[in-house]
PDB file of C-alpha atoms in Angstrom:
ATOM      1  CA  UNK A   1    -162.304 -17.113-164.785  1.00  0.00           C
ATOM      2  CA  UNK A   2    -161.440 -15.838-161.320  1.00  0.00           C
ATOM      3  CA  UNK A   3    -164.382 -17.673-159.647  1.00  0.00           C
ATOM      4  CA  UNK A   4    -164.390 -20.727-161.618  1.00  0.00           C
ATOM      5  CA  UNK A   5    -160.900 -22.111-160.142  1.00  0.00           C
ATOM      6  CA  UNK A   6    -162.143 -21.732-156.414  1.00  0.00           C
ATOM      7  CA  UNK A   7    -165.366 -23.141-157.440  1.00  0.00           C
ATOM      8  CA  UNK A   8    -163.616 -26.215-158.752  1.00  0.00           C
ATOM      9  CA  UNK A   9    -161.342 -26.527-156.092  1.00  0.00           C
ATOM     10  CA  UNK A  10    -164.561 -26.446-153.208  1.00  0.00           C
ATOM     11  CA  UNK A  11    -166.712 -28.582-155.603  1.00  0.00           C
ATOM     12  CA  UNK A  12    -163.813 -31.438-155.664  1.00  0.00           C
ATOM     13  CA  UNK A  13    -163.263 -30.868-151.950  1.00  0.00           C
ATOM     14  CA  UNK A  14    -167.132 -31.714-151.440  1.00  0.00           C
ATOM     15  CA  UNK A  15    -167.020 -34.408-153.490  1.00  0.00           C
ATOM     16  CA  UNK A  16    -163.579 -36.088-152.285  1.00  0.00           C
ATOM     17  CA  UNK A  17    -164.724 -38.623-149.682  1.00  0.00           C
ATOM     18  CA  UNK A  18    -168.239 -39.075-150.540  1.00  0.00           C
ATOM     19  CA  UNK A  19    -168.862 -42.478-148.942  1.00  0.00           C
ATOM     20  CA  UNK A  20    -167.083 -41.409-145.602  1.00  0.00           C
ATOM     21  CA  UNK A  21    -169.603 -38.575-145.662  1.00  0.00           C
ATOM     22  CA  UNK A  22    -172.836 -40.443-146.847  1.00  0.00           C
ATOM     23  CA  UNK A  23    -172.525 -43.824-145.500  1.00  0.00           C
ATOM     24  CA  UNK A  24    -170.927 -45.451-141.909  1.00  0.00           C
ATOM     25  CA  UNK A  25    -167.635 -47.712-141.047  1.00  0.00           C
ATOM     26  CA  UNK A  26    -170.787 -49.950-139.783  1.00  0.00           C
ATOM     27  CA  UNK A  27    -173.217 -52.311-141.899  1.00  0.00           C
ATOM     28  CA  UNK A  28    -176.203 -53.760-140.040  1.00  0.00           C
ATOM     29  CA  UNK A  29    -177.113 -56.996-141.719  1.00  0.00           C
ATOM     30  CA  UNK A  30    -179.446 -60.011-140.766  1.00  0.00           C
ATOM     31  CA  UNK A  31    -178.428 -63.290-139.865  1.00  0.00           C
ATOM     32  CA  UNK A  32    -180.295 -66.378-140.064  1.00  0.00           C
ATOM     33  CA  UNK A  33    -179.192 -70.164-139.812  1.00  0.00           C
ATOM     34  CA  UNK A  34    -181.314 -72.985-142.101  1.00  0.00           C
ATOM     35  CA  UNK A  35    -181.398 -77.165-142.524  1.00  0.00           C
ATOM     36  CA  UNK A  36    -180.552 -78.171-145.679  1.00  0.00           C
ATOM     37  CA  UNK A  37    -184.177 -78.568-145.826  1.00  0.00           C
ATOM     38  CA  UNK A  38    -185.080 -74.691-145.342  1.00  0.00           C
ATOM     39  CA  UNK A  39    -186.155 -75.040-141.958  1.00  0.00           C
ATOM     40  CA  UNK A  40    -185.268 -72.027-139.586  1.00  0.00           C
ATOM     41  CA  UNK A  41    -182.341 -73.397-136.986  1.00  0.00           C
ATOM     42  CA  UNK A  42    -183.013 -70.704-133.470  1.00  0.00           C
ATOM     43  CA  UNK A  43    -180.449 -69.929-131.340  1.00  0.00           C
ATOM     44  CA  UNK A  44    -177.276 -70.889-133.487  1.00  0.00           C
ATOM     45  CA  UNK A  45    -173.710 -68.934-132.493  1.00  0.00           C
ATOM     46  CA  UNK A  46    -172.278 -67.267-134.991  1.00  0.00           C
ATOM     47  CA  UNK A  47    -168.774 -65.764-135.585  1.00  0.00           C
ATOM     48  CA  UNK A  48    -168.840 -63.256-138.610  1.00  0.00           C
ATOM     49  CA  UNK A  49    -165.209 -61.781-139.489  1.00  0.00           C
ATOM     50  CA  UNK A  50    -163.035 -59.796-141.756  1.00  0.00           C
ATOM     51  CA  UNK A  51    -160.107 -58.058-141.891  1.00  0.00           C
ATOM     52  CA  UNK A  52    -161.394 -55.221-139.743  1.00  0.00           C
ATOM     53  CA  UNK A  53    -162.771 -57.443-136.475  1.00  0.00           C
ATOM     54  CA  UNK A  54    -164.965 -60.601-135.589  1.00  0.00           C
ATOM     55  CA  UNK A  55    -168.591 -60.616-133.674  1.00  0.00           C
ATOM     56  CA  UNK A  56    -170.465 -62.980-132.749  1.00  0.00           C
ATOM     57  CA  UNK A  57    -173.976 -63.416-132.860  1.00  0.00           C
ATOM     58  CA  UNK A  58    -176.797 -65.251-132.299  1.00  0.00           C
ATOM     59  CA  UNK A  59    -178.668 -66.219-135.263  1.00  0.00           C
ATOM     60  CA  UNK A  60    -181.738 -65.688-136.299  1.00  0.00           C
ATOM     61  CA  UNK A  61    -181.094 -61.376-135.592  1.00  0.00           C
ATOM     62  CA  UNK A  62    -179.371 -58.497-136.899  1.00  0.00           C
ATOM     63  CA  UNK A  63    -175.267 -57.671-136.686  1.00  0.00           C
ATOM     64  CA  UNK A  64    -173.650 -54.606-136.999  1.00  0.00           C
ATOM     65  CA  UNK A  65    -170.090 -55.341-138.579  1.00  0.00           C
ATOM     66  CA  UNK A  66    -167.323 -53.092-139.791  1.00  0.00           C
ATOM     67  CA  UNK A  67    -167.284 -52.541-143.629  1.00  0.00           C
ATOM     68  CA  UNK A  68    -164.587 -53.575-145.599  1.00  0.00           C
ATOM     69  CA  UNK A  69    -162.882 -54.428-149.194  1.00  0.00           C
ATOM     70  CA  UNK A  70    -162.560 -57.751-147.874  1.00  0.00           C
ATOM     71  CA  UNK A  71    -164.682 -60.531-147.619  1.00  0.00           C
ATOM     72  CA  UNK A  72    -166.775 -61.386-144.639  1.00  0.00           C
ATOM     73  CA  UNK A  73    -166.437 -64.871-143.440  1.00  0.00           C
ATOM     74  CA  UNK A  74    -169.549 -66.736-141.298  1.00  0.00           C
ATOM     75  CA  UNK A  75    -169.266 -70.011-139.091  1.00  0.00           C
ATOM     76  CA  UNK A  76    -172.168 -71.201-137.209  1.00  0.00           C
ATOM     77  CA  UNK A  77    -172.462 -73.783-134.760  1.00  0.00           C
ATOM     78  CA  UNK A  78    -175.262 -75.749-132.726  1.00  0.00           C
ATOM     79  CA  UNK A  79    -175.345 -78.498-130.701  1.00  0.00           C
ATOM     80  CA  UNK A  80    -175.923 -81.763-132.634  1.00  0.00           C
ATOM     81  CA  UNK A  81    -175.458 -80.343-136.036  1.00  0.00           C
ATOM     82  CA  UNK A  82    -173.005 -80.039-138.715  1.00  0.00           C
ATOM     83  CA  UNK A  83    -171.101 -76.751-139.001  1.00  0.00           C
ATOM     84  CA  UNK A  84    -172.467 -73.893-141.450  1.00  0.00           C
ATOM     85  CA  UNK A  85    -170.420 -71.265-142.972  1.00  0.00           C
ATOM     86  CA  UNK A  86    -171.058 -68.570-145.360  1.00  0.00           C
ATOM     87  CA  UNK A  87    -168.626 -66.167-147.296  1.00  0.00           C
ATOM     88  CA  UNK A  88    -170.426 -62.840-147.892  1.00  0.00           C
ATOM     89  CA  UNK A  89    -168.616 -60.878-150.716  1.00  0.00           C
ATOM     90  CA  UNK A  90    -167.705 -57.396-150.457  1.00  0.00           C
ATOM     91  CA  UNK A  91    -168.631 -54.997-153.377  1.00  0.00           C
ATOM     92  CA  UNK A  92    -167.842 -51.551-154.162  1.00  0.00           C
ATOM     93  CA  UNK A  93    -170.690 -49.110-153.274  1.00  0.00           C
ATOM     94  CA  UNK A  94    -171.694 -46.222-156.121  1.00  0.00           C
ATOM     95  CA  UNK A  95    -170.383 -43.661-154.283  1.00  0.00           C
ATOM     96  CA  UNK A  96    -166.813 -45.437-154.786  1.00  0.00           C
ATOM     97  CA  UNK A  97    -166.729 -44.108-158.357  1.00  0.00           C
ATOM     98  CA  UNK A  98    -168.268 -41.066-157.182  1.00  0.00           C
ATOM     99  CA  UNK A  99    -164.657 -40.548-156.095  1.00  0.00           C
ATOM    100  CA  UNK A 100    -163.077 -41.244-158.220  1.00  0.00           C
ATOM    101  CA  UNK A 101    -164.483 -39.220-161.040  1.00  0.00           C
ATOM    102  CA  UNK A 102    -165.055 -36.107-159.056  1.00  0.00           C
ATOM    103  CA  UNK A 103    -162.202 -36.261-156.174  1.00  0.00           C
ATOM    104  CA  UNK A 104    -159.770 -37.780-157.699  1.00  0.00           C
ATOM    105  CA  UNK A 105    -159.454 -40.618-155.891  1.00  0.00           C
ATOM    106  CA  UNK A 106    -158.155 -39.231-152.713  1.00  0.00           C
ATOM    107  CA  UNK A 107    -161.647 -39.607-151.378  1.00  0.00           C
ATOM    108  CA  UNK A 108    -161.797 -43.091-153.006  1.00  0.00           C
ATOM    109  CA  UNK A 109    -158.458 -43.960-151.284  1.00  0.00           C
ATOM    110  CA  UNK A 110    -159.891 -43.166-147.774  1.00  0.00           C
ATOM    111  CA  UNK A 111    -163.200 -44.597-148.584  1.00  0.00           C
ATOM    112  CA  UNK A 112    -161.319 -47.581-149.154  1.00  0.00           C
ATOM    113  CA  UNK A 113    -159.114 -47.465-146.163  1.00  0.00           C
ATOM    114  CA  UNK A 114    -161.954 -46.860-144.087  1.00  0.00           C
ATOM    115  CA  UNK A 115    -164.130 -49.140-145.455  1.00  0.00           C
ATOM    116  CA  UNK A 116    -167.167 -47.063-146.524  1.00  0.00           C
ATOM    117  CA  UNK A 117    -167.034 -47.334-150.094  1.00  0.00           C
ATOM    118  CA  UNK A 118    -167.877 -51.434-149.454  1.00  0.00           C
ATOM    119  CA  UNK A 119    -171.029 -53.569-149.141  1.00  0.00           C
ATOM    120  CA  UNK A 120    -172.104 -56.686-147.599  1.00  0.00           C
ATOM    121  CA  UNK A 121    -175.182 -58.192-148.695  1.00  0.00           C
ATOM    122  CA  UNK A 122    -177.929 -57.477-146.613  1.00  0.00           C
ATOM    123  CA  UNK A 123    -179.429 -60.972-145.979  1.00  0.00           C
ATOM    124  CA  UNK A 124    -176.889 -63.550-144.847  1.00  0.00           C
ATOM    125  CA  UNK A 125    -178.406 -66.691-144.596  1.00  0.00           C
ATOM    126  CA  UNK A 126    -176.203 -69.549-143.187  1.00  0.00           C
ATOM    127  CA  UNK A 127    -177.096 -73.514-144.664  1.00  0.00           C
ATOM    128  CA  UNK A 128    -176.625 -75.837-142.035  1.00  0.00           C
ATOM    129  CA  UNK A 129    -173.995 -78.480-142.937  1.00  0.00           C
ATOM    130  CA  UNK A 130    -172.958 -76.441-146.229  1.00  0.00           C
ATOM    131  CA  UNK A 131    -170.145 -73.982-147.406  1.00  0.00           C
ATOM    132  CA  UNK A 132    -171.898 -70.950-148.701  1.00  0.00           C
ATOM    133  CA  UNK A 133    -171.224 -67.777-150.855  1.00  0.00           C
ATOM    134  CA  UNK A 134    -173.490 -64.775-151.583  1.00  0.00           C
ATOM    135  CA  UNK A 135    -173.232 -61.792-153.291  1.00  0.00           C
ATOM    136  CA  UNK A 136    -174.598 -58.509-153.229  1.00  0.00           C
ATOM    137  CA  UNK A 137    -174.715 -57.907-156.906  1.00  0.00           C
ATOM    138  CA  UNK A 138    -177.310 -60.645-156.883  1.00  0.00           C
ATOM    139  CA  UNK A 139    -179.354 -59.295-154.329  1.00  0.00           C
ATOM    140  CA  UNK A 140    -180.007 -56.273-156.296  1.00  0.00           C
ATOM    141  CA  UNK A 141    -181.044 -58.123-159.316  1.00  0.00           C
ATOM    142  CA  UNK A 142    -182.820 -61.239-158.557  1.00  0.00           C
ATOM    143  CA  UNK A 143    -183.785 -62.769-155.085  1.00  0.00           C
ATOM    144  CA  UNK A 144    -181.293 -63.876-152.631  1.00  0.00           C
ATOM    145  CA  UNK A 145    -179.944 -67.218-154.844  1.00  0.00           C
ATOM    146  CA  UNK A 146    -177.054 -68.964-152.696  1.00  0.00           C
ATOM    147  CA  UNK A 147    -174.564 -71.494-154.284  1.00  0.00           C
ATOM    148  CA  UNK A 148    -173.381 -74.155-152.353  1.00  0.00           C
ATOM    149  CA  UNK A 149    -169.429 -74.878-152.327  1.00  0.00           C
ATOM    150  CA  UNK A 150    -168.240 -78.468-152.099  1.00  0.00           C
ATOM    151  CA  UNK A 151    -165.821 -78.421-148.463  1.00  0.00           C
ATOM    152  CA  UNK A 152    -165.955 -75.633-145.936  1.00  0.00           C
ATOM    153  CA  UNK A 153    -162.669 -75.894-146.137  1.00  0.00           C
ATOM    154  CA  UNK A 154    -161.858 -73.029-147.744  1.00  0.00           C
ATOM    155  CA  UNK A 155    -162.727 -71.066-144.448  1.00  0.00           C
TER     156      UNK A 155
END
């Protein structure tokens, strides 16, 4: 009984802030820019942001951003065409619950604050002229499927 209480008390401790352990602040994903037509669009500038910071980024290439429970927001731009944007949702990574069930949240709390219990999808692709949203729960389950939104004003 004597050695089960400290091994309880280490095991939770191990546990506790799983994501901040296993996974980075930092999400590399890659960026592309298309015609409504699918044609590739080079050298478009990008501004990705959330509530943790903005980059900006050429597109087609690869960003590292900050993770975060928040959404990320994309606006591209070139020369002689229509604006694109893109909403990437953020999801909860496994490891969140992870956290939950064996730290008791604390680590959950500052994977959350921290932004390491979150995902981006991978694969942001930005429509030309359109107003975008992806999600990485259909990434894992189908292939990349974006949904066009009627105004882009809702950036």
């Amino acid at each position: 009984m004597k050695t089960t209480v400290p091994l309880l008390i280490l095991s939770t401790s191990l546990f506790g802030g799983c994501s901040t352990i296993t996974s980075s602040e930092m999400q590399t994903v890659t960026l592309s820019a298309r015609t409504q037509g699918g044609d590739a669009v080079d050298q478009t500038k990008c501004t990705l942001k959330n509530d943790k910071g903005s980059w900006t980024a050429t597109a087609p290439g690869n960003v590292m951003i900050r993770r975060s429970a928040e959404d990320l927001n994309v606006e591209c731009k070139k020369d002689g065409m229509s604006d694109g944007f893109l909403r990437a949702i953020s999801r909860s990574a496994g490891s969140m619950w992870g956290n939950i069930i064996f730290g008791g949240g604390i680590g959950a709390i500052i994977d959350h604050n921290k932004g390491t219990g979150y995902d981006y999808p991978n694969d942001l692709r930005v429509l030309m002229g359109e107003s975008v949203t992806i999600d990485r729960r259909d990434e894992k389950t189908a292939p990349v499927e974006q949904t066009a939104a009627k105004s882009p004003a809702a950036y």
